[in-house]
Amino acid sequence: MTDPDWTLRAHGVERCASVVGRDDRTALLHALGARVTDAPHAVRGLLWDDATFGARLRAIGLDALAARLLARDAFPIHALYLDKTADTNWKVTAHQDVVMPFATPVDEPGFTRWTSKRGVPHAVPPRAVLASLVALRLHLDDCGEDRGPLEVVPGSHDRGILSDDAVASVPLDAFRPCIARAGDVFAMRPLTLHRSAPATRPARRRVLHVVYATTEPGAAARWRRA
């Protein structure tokens, strides 16, 4: 089960209970509309496809939560919606979130593996940049152990960017499930090793995943904001 004593600093993950109320969750889903109701299991680029989406995040308190956790004013740089159902009962193998979106490609030391996703430049920034970010995962449904929850290795965020072999060597029993109620937010460092297994009792498991930063990532590199 989720450890209520996990903290973002020590464990790379922290549960924040009852952050967003039912009315705000319903309004958020209504605003997302057909982009999520017609989606197979994931919708990316929410910040870039809707100029008002950033204001919605601020209105439901996610900006303020990120600022409290990071001890500085924070702004969103990436947002995606995830859903797991009986028809799309997917799994995700163990990984770290190391690829981030940028405004334009730059030739700057430490920024590697440049690629383009949906026309948006993405790259792997330096470890220190990744360590400064936080992802807020807003649960729009209850998520028990049978719903294929996020599973994390507490404390793994301090190990840096792991090689594929290092990730593969981590035993499955090192992963702990992140159990949530609708309206809860799990804050997670992108370098926290995580996975997700298929649900054993499939039902909707809708999550809004938003990555926050407090500063620009480099001398020339800039986050993609809108």
PDB file of C-alpha atoms in Angstrom:
ATOM      1  CA  MET A   1       0.000   0.000   0.000  1.00  0.00           C
ATOM      2  CA  THR A   2       0.958   3.640  -0.384  1.00  0.00           C
ATOM      3  CA  ASP A   3       3.044   4.869   2.530  1.00  0.00           C
ATOM      4  CA  PRO A   4       1.410   8.004   3.998  1.00  0.00           C
ATOM      5  CA  ASP A   5       4.840   9.172   5.183  1.00  0.00           C
ATOM      6  CA  TRP A   6       6.362   9.406   1.705  1.00  0.00           C
ATOM      7  CA  THR A   7       7.705  12.874   0.943  1.00  0.00           C
ATOM      8  CA  LEU A   8       8.767  14.365  -2.347  1.00  0.00           C
ATOM      9  CA  ARG A   9      12.207  15.245  -0.983  1.00  0.00           C
ATOM     10  CA  ALA A  10      13.081  11.883   0.556  1.00  0.00           C
ATOM     11  CA  HIS A  11      11.131   9.439  -1.586  1.00  0.00           C
ATOM     12  CA  GLY A  12      10.540  11.247  -4.874  1.00  0.00           C
ATOM     13  CA  VAL A  13       6.776  10.835  -4.482  1.00  0.00           C
ATOM     14  CA  GLU A  14       4.149  12.306  -2.159  1.00  0.00           C
ATOM     15  CA  ARG A  15       0.383  11.903  -1.898  1.00  0.00           C
ATOM     16  CA  CYS A  16      -1.604  15.105  -1.510  1.00  0.00           C
ATOM     17  CA  ALA A  17      -5.143  14.212  -0.458  1.00  0.00           C
ATOM     18  CA  SER A  18      -8.362  15.860  -1.634  1.00  0.00           C
ATOM     19  CA  VAL A  19      -6.743  18.634  -3.646  1.00  0.00           C
ATOM     20  CA  VAL A  20      -9.452  19.071  -6.307  1.00  0.00           C
ATOM     21  CA  GLY A  21     -13.164  18.821  -5.486  1.00  0.00           C
ATOM     22  CA  ARG A  22     -15.838  17.034  -7.492  1.00  0.00           C
ATOM     23  CA  ASP A  23     -17.269  20.162  -9.112  1.00  0.00           C
ATOM     24  CA  ASP A  24     -13.838  21.262 -10.340  1.00  0.00           C
ATOM     25  CA  ARG A  25     -13.084  17.759 -11.659  1.00  0.00           C
ATOM     26  CA  THR A  26     -16.387  17.681 -13.515  1.00  0.00           C
ATOM     27  CA  ALA A  27     -15.750  21.135 -14.998  1.00  0.00           C
ATOM     28  CA  LEU A  28     -12.260  20.085 -16.055  1.00  0.00           C
ATOM     29  CA  LEU A  29     -13.544  16.986 -17.863  1.00  0.00           C
ATOM     30  CA  HIS A  30     -16.260  19.075 -19.516  1.00  0.00           C
ATOM     31  CA  ALA A  31     -13.642  21.556 -20.734  1.00  0.00           C
ATOM     32  CA  LEU A  32     -11.501  18.739 -22.130  1.00  0.00           C
ATOM     33  CA  GLY A  33     -14.573  17.477 -23.975  1.00  0.00           C
ATOM     34  CA  ALA A  34     -14.258  15.251 -27.015  1.00  0.00           C
ATOM     35  CA  ARG A  35     -10.468  15.356 -26.902  1.00  0.00           C
ATOM     36  CA  VAL A  36     -10.581  12.897 -23.995  1.00  0.00           C
ATOM     37  CA  THR A  37     -13.957  11.187 -24.413  1.00  0.00           C
ATOM     38  CA  ASP A  38     -12.965  10.023 -27.902  1.00  0.00           C
ATOM     39  CA  ALA A  39      -9.358   9.215 -26.971  1.00  0.00           C
ATOM     40  CA  PRO A  40      -8.204   5.578 -26.898  1.00  0.00           C
ATOM     41  CA  HIS A  41      -6.092   5.940 -23.753  1.00  0.00           C
ATOM     42  CA  ALA A  42      -3.931   9.077 -23.833  1.00  0.00           C
ATOM     43  CA  VAL A  43      -4.071  12.693 -25.004  1.00  0.00           C
ATOM     44  CA  ARG A  44      -0.884  14.770 -25.119  1.00  0.00           C
ATOM     45  CA  GLY A  45      -0.215  18.429 -25.715  1.00  0.00           C
ATOM     46  CA  LEU A  46      -3.122  19.757 -23.656  1.00  0.00           C
ATOM     47  CA  LEU A  47      -1.230  22.958 -22.825  1.00  0.00           C
ATOM     48  CA  TRP A  48      -0.446  23.651 -26.453  1.00  0.00           C
ATOM     49  CA  ASP A  49      -3.824  22.755 -27.980  1.00  0.00           C
ATOM     50  CA  ASP A  50      -5.900  24.968 -25.681  1.00  0.00           C
ATOM     51  CA  ALA A  51      -4.720  28.458 -24.772  1.00  0.00           C
ATOM     52  CA  THR A  52      -7.044  28.499 -21.740  1.00  0.00           C
ATOM     53  CA  PHE A  53      -5.836  25.225 -20.231  1.00  0.00           C
ATOM     54  CA  GLY A  54      -3.078  26.799 -18.168  1.00  0.00           C
ATOM     55  CA  ALA A  55      -5.625  29.087 -16.530  1.00  0.00           C
ATOM     56  CA  ARG A  56      -7.776  26.062 -15.678  1.00  0.00           C
ATOM     57  CA  LEU A  57      -4.846  24.394 -13.934  1.00  0.00           C
ATOM     58  CA  ARG A  58      -4.270  27.543 -11.922  1.00  0.00           C
ATOM     59  CA  ALA A  59      -7.970  27.812 -11.019  1.00  0.00           C
ATOM     60  CA  ILE A  60      -8.169  24.293  -9.582  1.00  0.00           C
ATOM     61  CA  GLY A  61      -5.067  24.834  -7.448  1.00  0.00           C
ATOM     62  CA  LEU A  62      -2.391  22.825  -9.238  1.00  0.00           C
ATOM     63  CA  ASP A  63      -0.071  25.804  -9.774  1.00  0.00           C
ATOM     64  CA  ALA A  64      -0.276  26.646  -6.066  1.00  0.00           C
ATOM     65  CA  LEU A  65       0.406  23.032  -5.081  1.00  0.00           C
ATOM     66  CA  ALA A  66       3.460  22.872  -7.349  1.00  0.00           C
ATOM     67  CA  ALA A  67       4.737  26.144  -5.899  1.00  0.00           C
ATOM     68  CA  ARG A  68       4.339  24.814  -2.354  1.00  0.00           C
ATOM     69  CA  LEU A  69       6.160  21.575  -3.154  1.00  0.00           C
ATOM     70  CA  LEU A  70       8.985  23.315  -5.023  1.00  0.00           C
ATOM     71  CA  ALA A  71       9.140  26.318  -2.654  1.00  0.00           C
ATOM     72  CA  ARG A  72       9.060  28.708  -5.629  1.00  0.00           C
ATOM     73  CA  ASP A  73       6.544  30.011  -8.126  1.00  0.00           C
ATOM     74  CA  ALA A  74       6.000  27.273 -10.700  1.00  0.00           C
ATOM     75  CA  PHE A  75       4.547  27.029 -14.184  1.00  0.00           C
ATOM     76  CA  PRO A  76       3.366  24.032 -16.253  1.00  0.00           C
ATOM     77  CA  ILE A  77       5.468  22.857 -19.191  1.00  0.00           C
ATOM     78  CA  HIS A  78       3.627  19.694 -20.223  1.00  0.00           C
ATOM     79  CA  ALA A  79       0.194  18.171 -19.639  1.00  0.00           C
ATOM     80  CA  LEU A  80      -1.329  14.888 -20.717  1.00  0.00           C
ATOM     81  CA  TYR A  81      -4.439  12.896 -19.962  1.00  0.00           C
ATOM     82  CA  LEU A  82      -4.362   9.136 -19.349  1.00  0.00           C
ATOM     83  CA  ASP A  83      -7.218   6.646 -19.160  1.00  0.00           C
ATOM     84  CA  LYS A  84      -7.213   2.928 -18.446  1.00  0.00           C
ATOM     85  CA  THR A  85     -10.380   0.956 -19.204  1.00  0.00           C
ATOM     86  CA  ALA A  86     -11.481  -2.606 -19.922  1.00  0.00           C
ATOM     87  CA  ASP A  87     -10.969  -1.887 -23.633  1.00  0.00           C
ATOM     88  CA  THR A  88      -7.588  -0.169 -23.196  1.00  0.00           C
ATOM     89  CA  ASN A  89      -6.110  -2.047 -20.256  1.00  0.00           C
ATOM     90  CA  TRP A  90      -2.531  -1.071 -20.999  1.00  0.00           C
ATOM     91  CA  LYS A  91       0.698  -1.453 -19.105  1.00  0.00           C
ATOM     92  CA  VAL A  92       3.849   0.647 -18.909  1.00  0.00           C
ATOM     93  CA  THR A  93       7.215  -0.931 -18.218  1.00  0.00           C
ATOM     94  CA  ALA A  94       9.632   0.512 -15.671  1.00  0.00           C
ATOM     95  CA  HIS A  95      11.130   3.845 -16.727  1.00  0.00           C
ATOM     96  CA  GLN A  96      12.000   7.399 -15.743  1.00  0.00           C
ATOM     97  CA  ASP A  97      10.470  10.459 -17.419  1.00  0.00           C
ATOM     98  CA  VAL A  98      13.583  11.996 -18.950  1.00  0.00           C
ATOM     99  CA  VAL A  99      12.321  13.384 -22.279  1.00  0.00           C
ATOM    100  CA  MET A 100      10.804  16.864 -22.015  1.00  0.00           C
ATOM    101  CA  PRO A 101       9.312  19.400 -24.496  1.00  0.00           C
ATOM    102  CA  PHE A 102      11.161  22.545 -25.561  1.00  0.00           C
ATOM    103  CA  ALA A 103      10.381  25.654 -27.548  1.00  0.00           C
ATOM    104  CA  THR A 104      13.109  25.067 -30.153  1.00  0.00           C
ATOM    105  CA  PRO A 105      16.096  22.746 -30.569  1.00  0.00           C
ATOM    106  CA  VAL A 106      19.326  24.259 -29.275  1.00  0.00           C
ATOM    107  CA  ASP A 107      22.983  23.323 -29.365  1.00  0.00           C
ATOM    108  CA  GLU A 108      23.671  23.472 -25.637  1.00  0.00           C
ATOM    109  CA  PRO A 109      25.832  21.104 -23.570  1.00  0.00           C
ATOM    110  CA  GLY A 110      23.848  18.537 -21.621  1.00  0.00           C
ATOM    111  CA  PHE A 111      20.754  18.585 -23.827  1.00  0.00           C
ATOM    112  CA  THR A 112      20.711  15.370 -25.853  1.00  0.00           C
ATOM    113  CA  ARG A 113      18.595  13.040 -27.973  1.00  0.00           C
ATOM    114  CA  TRP A 114      16.687  15.767 -29.777  1.00  0.00           C
ATOM    115  CA  THR A 115      13.555  14.573 -31.539  1.00  0.00           C
ATOM    116  CA  SER A 116      10.156  15.887 -32.597  1.00  0.00           C
ATOM    117  CA  LYS A 117       6.770  14.718 -31.315  1.00  0.00           C
ATOM    118  CA  ARG A 118       3.675  16.161 -32.964  1.00  0.00           C
ATOM    119  CA  GLY A 119       5.896  18.952 -34.256  1.00  0.00           C
ATOM    120  CA  VAL A 120       7.190  19.845 -30.775  1.00  0.00           C
ATOM    121  CA  PRO A 121      10.947  19.548 -30.080  1.00  0.00           C
ATOM    122  CA  HIS A 122      11.786  17.122 -27.261  1.00  0.00           C
ATOM    123  CA  ALA A 123      15.097  16.245 -25.647  1.00  0.00           C
ATOM    124  CA  VAL A 124      16.730  14.840 -22.527  1.00  0.00           C
ATOM    125  CA  PRO A 125      17.950  17.755 -20.372  1.00  0.00           C
ATOM    126  CA  PRO A 126      20.733  17.510 -17.770  1.00  0.00           C
ATOM    127  CA  ARG A 127      20.114  15.577 -14.568  1.00  0.00           C
ATOM    128  CA  ALA A 128      19.965  18.744 -12.493  1.00  0.00           C
ATOM    129  CA  VAL A 129      17.186  20.108 -14.676  1.00  0.00           C
ATOM    130  CA  LEU A 130      15.142  16.915 -14.387  1.00  0.00           C
ATOM    131  CA  ALA A 131      15.718  16.869 -10.632  1.00  0.00           C
ATOM    132  CA  SER A 132      14.208  20.356 -10.350  1.00  0.00           C
ATOM    133  CA  LEU A 133      10.867  19.380 -11.920  1.00  0.00           C
ATOM    134  CA  VAL A 134       7.754  17.890 -10.379  1.00  0.00           C
ATOM    135  CA  ALA A 135       4.905  16.017 -12.023  1.00  0.00           C
ATOM    136  CA  LEU A 136       1.460  16.374 -10.476  1.00  0.00           C
ATOM    137  CA  ARG A 137      -0.868  13.463 -11.200  1.00  0.00           C
ATOM    138  CA  LEU A 138      -4.477  14.461 -10.518  1.00  0.00           C
ATOM    139  CA  HIS A 139      -6.721  11.425 -10.098  1.00  0.00           C
ATOM    140  CA  LEU A 140     -10.158  11.874 -11.641  1.00  0.00           C
ATOM    141  CA  ASP A 141     -11.342   8.446 -10.416  1.00  0.00           C
ATOM    142  CA  ASP A 142     -10.655   6.278  -7.386  1.00  0.00           C
ATOM    143  CA  CYS A 143      -7.632   4.053  -8.026  1.00  0.00           C
ATOM    144  CA  GLY A 144      -7.114   0.957  -5.899  1.00  0.00           C
ATOM    145  CA  GLU A 145      -4.542  -1.798  -6.334  1.00  0.00           C
ATOM    146  CA  ASP A 146      -6.867  -3.607  -8.761  1.00  0.00           C
ATOM    147  CA  ARG A 147      -7.073  -0.620 -11.151  1.00  0.00           C
ATOM    148  CA  GLY A 148      -3.511  -0.809 -12.463  1.00  0.00           C
ATOM    149  CA  PRO A 149      -2.156   2.103 -10.395  1.00  0.00           C
ATOM    150  CA  LEU A 150       1.124   3.911 -10.772  1.00  0.00           C
ATOM    151  CA  GLU A 151       3.875   1.938  -9.020  1.00  0.00           C
ATOM    152  CA  VAL A 152       7.079   3.614  -7.874  1.00  0.00           C
ATOM    153  CA  VAL A 153      10.443   2.757  -6.351  1.00  0.00           C
ATOM    154  CA  PRO A 154      10.657   5.215  -3.430  1.00  0.00           C
ATOM    155  CA  GLY A 155      13.983   7.036  -3.290  1.00  0.00           C
ATOM    156  CA  SER A 156      15.017   6.114  -6.832  1.00  0.00           C
ATOM    157  CA  HIS A 157      14.944   9.773  -7.903  1.00  0.00           C
ATOM    158  CA  ASP A 158      18.331  10.252  -6.216  1.00  0.00           C
ATOM    159  CA  ARG A 159      20.072   7.732  -8.491  1.00  0.00           C
ATOM    160  CA  GLY A 160      20.284  10.027 -11.498  1.00  0.00           C
ATOM    161  CA  ILE A 161      19.438   9.005 -15.041  1.00  0.00           C
ATOM    162  CA  LEU A 162      19.570   5.212 -15.049  1.00  0.00           C
ATOM    163  CA  SER A 163      20.772   3.030 -17.911  1.00  0.00           C
ATOM    164  CA  ASP A 164      18.418   0.493 -19.470  1.00  0.00           C
ATOM    165  CA  ASP A 165      20.363  -2.289 -17.754  1.00  0.00           C
ATOM    166  CA  ALA A 166      20.078  -0.577 -14.378  1.00  0.00           C
ATOM    167  CA  VAL A 167      16.321  -0.194 -14.809  1.00  0.00           C
ATOM    168  CA  ALA A 168      15.952  -3.821 -15.874  1.00  0.00           C
ATOM    169  CA  SER A 169      17.867  -4.984 -12.792  1.00  0.00           C
ATOM    170  CA  VAL A 170      15.330  -3.503 -10.347  1.00  0.00           C
ATOM    171  CA  PRO A 171      13.120  -6.323  -8.972  1.00  0.00           C
ATOM    172  CA  LEU A 172       9.350  -6.011  -9.274  1.00  0.00           C
ATOM    173  CA  ASP A 173       8.926  -6.234  -5.510  1.00  0.00           C
ATOM    174  CA  ALA A 174      10.786  -2.913  -5.183  1.00  0.00           C
ATOM    175  CA  PHE A 175       7.801  -1.122  -6.755  1.00  0.00           C
ATOM    176  CA  ARG A 176       5.074   0.190  -4.465  1.00  0.00           C
ATOM    177  CA  PRO A 177       1.526   1.070  -5.636  1.00  0.00           C
ATOM    178  CA  CYS A 178       0.196   4.614  -5.422  1.00  0.00           C
ATOM    179  CA  ILE A 179      -3.382   4.206  -4.198  1.00  0.00           C
ATOM    180  CA  ALA A 180      -5.602   7.260  -4.609  1.00  0.00           C
ATOM    181  CA  ARG A 181      -9.098   8.606  -4.264  1.00  0.00           C
ATOM    182  CA  ALA A 182     -10.651  10.884  -6.856  1.00  0.00           C
ATOM    183  CA  GLY A 183      -9.349  14.405  -6.243  1.00  0.00           C
ATOM    184  CA  ASP A 184      -6.035  13.250  -4.788  1.00  0.00           C
ATOM    185  CA  VAL A 185      -2.775  14.348  -6.407  1.00  0.00           C
ATOM    186  CA  PHE A 186       0.399  12.307  -6.452  1.00  0.00           C
ATOM    187  CA  ALA A 187       3.469  14.534  -6.767  1.00  0.00           C
ATOM    188  CA  MET A 188       6.394  12.722  -8.364  1.00  0.00           C
ATOM    189  CA  ARG A 189       9.901  13.632  -9.434  1.00  0.00           C
ATOM    190  CA  PRO A 190      10.430  12.674 -13.100  1.00  0.00           C
ATOM    191  CA  LEU A 191      13.541  10.678 -12.159  1.00  0.00           C
ATOM    192  CA  THR A 192      11.525   8.440  -9.831  1.00  0.00           C
ATOM    193  CA  LEU A 193      11.488   4.971 -11.359  1.00  0.00           C
ATOM    194  CA  HIS A 194       7.900   3.963 -12.082  1.00  0.00           C
ATOM    195  CA  ARG A 195       5.705   1.510 -13.938  1.00  0.00           C
ATOM    196  CA  SER A 196       2.053   0.499 -14.278  1.00  0.00           C
ATOM    197  CA  ALA A 197       0.603  -2.990 -14.671  1.00  0.00           C
ATOM    198  CA  PRO A 198      -2.715  -3.820 -16.344  1.00  0.00           C
ATOM    199  CA  ALA A 199      -5.745  -3.602 -14.079  1.00  0.00           C
ATOM    200  CA  THR A 200      -6.954  -6.865 -12.581  1.00  0.00           C
ATOM    201  CA  ARG A 201     -10.444  -5.355 -12.291  1.00  0.00           C
ATOM    202  CA  PRO A 202     -10.575  -2.937 -15.225  1.00  0.00           C
ATOM    203  CA  ALA A 203     -12.514   0.277 -14.835  1.00  0.00           C
ATOM    204  CA  ARG A 204     -11.873   3.886 -15.704  1.00  0.00           C
ATOM    205  CA  ARG A 205      -8.650   5.227 -14.245  1.00  0.00           C
ATOM    206  CA  ARG A 206      -8.448   8.779 -15.532  1.00  0.00           C
ATOM    207  CA  VAL A 207      -5.400  10.845 -14.597  1.00  0.00           C
ATOM    208  CA  LEU A 208      -4.273  14.338 -15.554  1.00  0.00           C
ATOM    209  CA  HIS A 209      -0.454  14.415 -15.516  1.00  0.00           C
ATOM    210  CA  VAL A 210       1.109  17.899 -15.437  1.00  0.00           C
ATOM    211  CA  VAL A 211       4.837  18.650 -15.270  1.00  0.00           C
ATOM    212  CA  TYR A 212       5.928  21.870 -13.531  1.00  0.00           C
ATOM    213  CA  ALA A 213       9.161  23.881 -13.611  1.00  0.00           C
ATOM    214  CA  THR A 214      10.337  26.941 -11.694  1.00  0.00           C
ATOM    215  CA  THR A 215      12.975  28.296 -14.104  1.00  0.00           C
ATOM    216  CA  GLU A 216      14.043  28.016 -17.717  1.00  0.00           C
ATOM    217  CA  PRO A 217      16.222  24.938 -18.289  1.00  0.00           C
ATOM    218  CA  GLY A 218      19.396  26.450 -19.719  1.00  0.00           C
ATOM    219  CA  ALA A 219      21.260  29.439 -21.068  1.00  0.00           C
ATOM    220  CA  ALA A 220      19.630  29.040 -24.473  1.00  0.00           C
ATOM    221  CA  ALA A 221      17.123  26.221 -23.970  1.00  0.00           C
ATOM    222  CA  ARG A 222      13.561  27.275 -23.216  1.00  0.00           C
ATOM    223  CA  TRP A 223      10.524  25.239 -22.200  1.00  0.00           C
ATOM    224  CA  ARG A 224       7.616  24.891 -24.573  1.00  0.00           C
ATOM    225  CA  ARG A 225       4.865  26.743 -22.742  1.00  0.00           C
ATOM    226  CA  ALA A 226       2.034  27.181 -25.263  1.00  0.00           C
TER     227      ALA A 226
END
